[in-house]
mmCIF file of C-alpha atoms in Angstrom:
data_model
loop_
_atom_site.group_PDB
_atom_site.id
_atom_site.type_symbol
_atom_site.label_atom_id
_atom_site.label_comp_id
_atom_site.label_asym_id
_atom_site.label_seq_id
_atom_site.Cartn_x
_atom_site.Cartn_y
_atom_site.Cartn_z
ATOM 1 C CA UNK A 189 9.139 11.294 0.988
ATOM 2 C CA UNK A 190 9.033 11.857 -2.693
ATOM 3 C CA UNK A 191 5.858 9.346 -3.063
ATOM 4 C CA UNK A 192 4.123 10.975 -0.012
ATOM 5 C CA UNK A 193 4.781 14.407 -1.310
ATOM 6 C CA UNK A 194 3.485 13.438 -4.887
ATOM 7 C CA UNK A 195 0.225 12.088 -3.118
ATOM 8 C CA UNK A 196 -0.358 15.024 -0.843
ATOM 9 C CA UNK A 197 0.092 17.378 -3.648
ATOM 10 C CA UNK A 198 -1.503 15.620 -6.581
ATOM 11 C CA UNK A 199 -3.955 13.034 -5.342
ATOM 12 C CA UNK A 200 -5.168 14.306 -1.557
ATOM 13 C CA UNK A 201 -6.761 17.575 -2.872
ATOM 14 C CA UNK A 202 -8.949 15.524 -5.016
ATOM 15 C CA UNK A 203 -9.840 13.247 -2.465
ATOM 16 C CA UNK A 204 -10.413 15.520 0.186
ATOM 17 C CA UNK A 205 -13.534 16.933 -1.016
ATOM 18 C CA UNK A 206 -14.913 13.732 -1.844
ATOM 19 C CA UNK A 207 -14.093 11.728 1.196
ATOM 20 C CA UNK A 208 -16.321 11.871 4.178
ATOM 21 C CA UNK A 209 -15.146 14.799 6.724
ATOM 22 C CA UNK A 210 -13.553 12.184 9.049
ATOM 23 C CA UNK A 211 -11.415 10.411 6.530
ATOM 24 C CA UNK A 212 -7.599 11.256 6.961
ATOM 25 C CA UNK A 213 -4.523 10.604 5.208
ATOM 26 C CA UNK A 214 -2.283 9.052 7.484
ATOM 27 C CA UNK A 215 1.730 8.872 7.146
ATOM 28 C CA UNK A 216 2.646 6.020 9.611
ATOM 29 C CA UNK A 217 6.011 5.589 10.980
ATOM 30 C CA UNK A 218 9.387 7.567 11.394
ATOM 31 C CA UNK A 219 9.989 10.494 8.827
ATOM 32 C CA UNK A 220 12.985 12.528 8.589
ATOM 33 C CA UNK A 221 11.585 15.199 6.371
ATOM 34 C CA UNK A 222 11.224 18.285 7.899
ATOM 35 C CA UNK A 223 8.299 19.146 5.568
ATOM 36 C CA UNK A 224 6.404 16.086 7.021
ATOM 37 C CA UNK A 225 7.498 16.764 10.349
ATOM 38 C CA UNK A 226 7.042 20.529 10.791
ATOM 39 C CA UNK A 227 4.631 21.152 8.142
ATOM 40 C CA UNK A 228 2.632 22.777 7.479
ATOM 41 C CA UNK A 229 0.329 19.867 5.867
ATOM 42 C CA UNK A 230 -3.203 20.121 4.303
ATOM 43 C CA UNK A 231 -6.105 19.644 6.693
ATOM 44 C CA UNK A 232 -6.646 15.960 7.919
ATOM 45 C CA UNK A 233 -3.056 14.744 6.654
ATOM 46 C CA UNK A 234 -1.532 13.319 9.895
ATOM 47 C CA UNK A 235 2.086 12.196 10.461
ATOM 48 C CA UNK A 236 2.502 9.708 13.205
ATOM 49 C CA UNK A 237 6.012 9.910 13.721
ATOM 50 C CA UNK A 238 7.859 6.807 14.880
ATOM 51 C CA UNK A 239 5.793 4.051 16.231
ATOM 52 C CA UNK A 240 6.743 0.811 18.183
ATOM 53 C CA UNK A 241 4.241 -1.022 16.276
ATOM 54 C CA UNK A 242 2.391 -0.263 12.893
ATOM 55 C CA UNK A 243 -0.463 -2.592 14.096
ATOM 56 C CA UNK A 244 -2.698 0.320 15.017
ATOM 57 C CA UNK A 245 -2.275 2.128 11.660
ATOM 58 C CA UNK A 246 -2.845 -1.086 9.824
ATOM 59 C CA UNK A 247 -5.846 -1.844 12.164
ATOM 60 C CA UNK A 248 -7.592 1.630 11.491
ATOM 61 C CA UNK A 249 -6.761 1.747 7.755
ATOM 62 C CA UNK A 250 -9.819 1.471 5.101
ATOM 63 C CA UNK A 251 -7.043 1.577 2.412
ATOM 64 C CA UNK A 252 -3.299 1.645 2.008
ATOM 65 C CA UNK A 253 -1.700 3.842 -0.643
ATOM 66 C CA UNK A 254 1.820 3.380 -2.005
ATOM 67 C CA UNK A 255 2.325 5.990 -4.799
ATOM 68 C CA UNK A 256 5.969 5.159 -4.781
ATOM 69 C CA UNK A 257 7.287 6.560 -7.906
ATOM 70 C CA UNK A 258 11.091 4.975 -7.858
ATOM 71 C CA UNK A 259 12.170 1.904 -6.089
ATOM 72 C CA UNK A 260 13.878 -1.525 -6.339
ATOM 73 C CA UNK A 261 13.107 -4.915 -4.603
ATOM 74 C CA UNK A 262 10.111 -6.177 -3.113
ATOM 75 C CA UNK A 263 7.684 -3.802 -1.740
ATOM 76 C CA UNK A 264 7.082 -5.068 1.704
ATOM 77 C CA UNK A 265 4.666 -2.663 3.026
ATOM 78 C CA UNK A 266 2.295 -3.405 0.236
ATOM 79 C CA UNK A 267 2.488 -7.053 0.701
ATOM 80 C CA UNK A 268 2.121 -6.525 4.803
ATOM 81 C CA UNK A 269 -0.831 -4.171 4.294
ATOM 82 C CA UNK A 270 -2.404 -6.851 1.835
ATOM 83 C CA UNK A 271 -1.909 -9.673 4.048
ATOM 84 C CA UNK A 272 -3.460 -7.784 7.042
ATOM 85 C CA UNK A 273 -6.592 -7.235 4.857
ATOM 86 C CA UNK A 274 -6.222 -4.011 3.817
ATOM 87 C CA UNK A 275 -6.826 -3.050 0.055
ATOM 88 C CA UNK A 276 -4.033 -1.285 -1.639
ATOM 89 C CA UNK A 277 -3.555 1.492 -4.123
ATOM 90 C CA UNK A 278 -0.265 1.659 -5.588
ATOM 91 C CA UNK A 279 1.634 2.815 -8.851
ATOM 92 C CA UNK A 280 2.534 0.290 -11.497
ATOM 93 C CA UNK A 281 6.137 0.300 -10.697
ATOM 94 C CA UNK A 282 5.196 -1.690 -7.371
ATOM 95 C CA UNK A 283 2.397 -3.685 -8.909
ATOM 96 C CA UNK A 284 5.241 -4.838 -11.877
ATOM 97 C CA UNK A 285 7.676 -5.619 -8.972
ATOM 98 C CA UNK A 286 5.002 -7.750 -7.451
ATOM 99 C CA UNK A 287 3.672 -9.265 -10.412
ATOM 100 C CA UNK A 288 0.028 -8.528 -8.902
ATOM 101 C CA UNK A 289 -2.721 -7.875 -11.386
ATOM 102 C CA UNK A 290 -4.556 -4.499 -11.307
ATOM 103 C CA UNK A 291 -8.166 -4.915 -10.538
ATOM 104 C CA UNK A 292 -7.722 -8.300 -8.744
ATOM 105 C CA UNK A 293 -5.065 -7.853 -5.787
ATOM 106 C CA UNK A 294 -4.334 -4.252 -6.470
ATOM 107 C CA UNK A 295 -5.784 -0.778 -7.551
ATOM 108 C CA UNK A 296 -3.052 0.686 -9.932
ATOM 109 C CA UNK A 297 -2.451 3.896 -11.285
ATOM 110 C CA UNK A 298 0.297 6.381 -12.158
ATOM 111 C CA UNK A 299 -1.966 9.143 -12.803
ATOM 112 C CA UNK A 300 -3.186 11.334 -10.003
ATOM 113 C CA UNK A 301 -6.928 11.748 -10.878
ATOM 114 C CA UNK A 302 -7.172 8.162 -11.603
ATOM 115 C CA UNK A 303 -5.227 7.028 -8.607
ATOM 116 C CA UNK A 304 -7.847 9.221 -6.423
ATOM 117 C CA UNK A 305 -10.788 7.666 -8.370
ATOM 118 C CA UNK A 306 -9.272 4.303 -7.208
ATOM 119 C CA UNK A 307 -8.892 5.103 -3.938
ATOM 120 C CA UNK A 308 -12.726 6.507 -3.834
ATOM 121 C CA UNK A 309 -13.971 3.469 -5.399
ATOM 122 C CA UNK A 310 -12.453 1.239 -2.772
ATOM 123 C CA UNK A 311 -13.439 3.485 0.115
ATOM 124 C CA UNK A 312 -16.891 3.653 -1.078
ATOM 125 C CA UNK A 313 -17.659 0.310 -2.759
ATOM 126 C CA UNK A 314 -17.959 -2.430 -0.328
ATOM 127 C CA UNK A 315 -18.115 -4.929 -2.866
ATOM 128 C CA UNK A 316 -14.934 -4.018 -4.761
ATOM 129 C CA UNK A 317 -13.304 -3.830 -1.215
ATOM 130 C CA UNK A 318 -14.353 -7.103 -0.257
ATOM 131 C CA UNK A 319 -13.099 -8.640 -3.596
ATOM 132 C CA UNK A 320 -9.908 -6.942 -3.965
ATOM 133 C CA UNK A 321 -9.118 -7.692 -0.026
ATOM 134 C CA UNK A 322 -9.704 -11.347 -0.488
ATOM 135 C CA UNK A 323 -7.765 -11.815 -3.527
ATOM 136 C CA UNK A 324 -4.588 -9.870 -2.006
ATOM 137 C CA UNK A 325 -4.835 -11.372 1.326
ATOM 138 C CA UNK A 326 -4.934 -14.999 -0.550
ATOM 139 C CA UNK A 327 -1.881 -13.833 -2.799
ATOM 140 C CA UNK A 328 0.072 -12.627 0.121
ATOM 141 C CA UNK A 329 -0.500 -15.653 2.039
ATOM 142 C CA UNK A 330 0.264 -17.762 -0.963
ATOM 143 C CA UNK A 331 3.713 -15.670 -1.741
ATOM 144 C CA UNK A 332 4.970 -14.591 1.407
ATOM 145 C CA UNK A 333 3.829 -16.822 4.166
ATOM 146 C CA UNK A 334 6.359 -18.586 6.407
ATOM 147 C CA UNK A 335 5.383 -21.870 4.661
ATOM 148 C CA UNK A 336 6.191 -20.358 0.905
ATOM 149 C CA UNK A 337 9.433 -18.801 2.114
ATOM 150 C CA UNK A 338 10.530 -22.191 3.663
ATOM 151 C CA UNK A 339 9.600 -24.137 0.472
ATOM 152 C CA UNK A 340 11.584 -21.469 -1.426
ATOM 153 C CA UNK A 341 14.341 -21.768 0.441
ATOM 154 C CA UNK A 342 14.225 -25.722 0.248
ATOM 155 C CA UNK A 343 13.810 -25.370 -3.444
ATOM 156 C CA UNK A 344 16.955 -23.128 -3.861
ATOM 157 C CA UNK A 345 19.080 -25.277 -1.623
ATOM 158 C CA UNK A 346 17.905 -28.440 -3.852
ATOM 159 C CA UNK A 347 19.245 -26.676 -6.901
ATOM 160 C CA UNK A 348 22.503 -28.433 -8.266
ATOM 161 C CA UNK A 349 25.305 -25.581 -8.650
ATOM 162 C CA UNK A 350 26.331 -24.704 -12.109
ATOM 163 C CA UNK A 351 29.758 -26.218 -13.077
#
């Protein structure tokens, strides 16, 4: 909730005036926040509510934003978006958790104006969009594919226990 509200209050106002009129910020999936569910929300901000599948959201997304300010663990939604070919703009926290490179697999910023600028670049620059998309898809496949997971489990099982 905090990340979405940070984006809506600090980044979306910058983007809304610079993006084409048909561009939207879609918050996909179940939300428990009354602010997001009942609004009011800025124009072109859409909250889908619970979805049986996120496929349509990913299929229709030009970029994926992950403005997470606090978290622990692996940011799987970022990996999922990247693996599906949707370039990601995220905070340094998430980039650090993944250990992916800013400007290669991800666009990374913690500053609202710069976050917006990175979104605009990916939205409007096809060569940057294509390059980041390809690098992120390759990285997600290499690190998070079923084969990669199987190998990691095999490696863990092959280690000798410490005495």
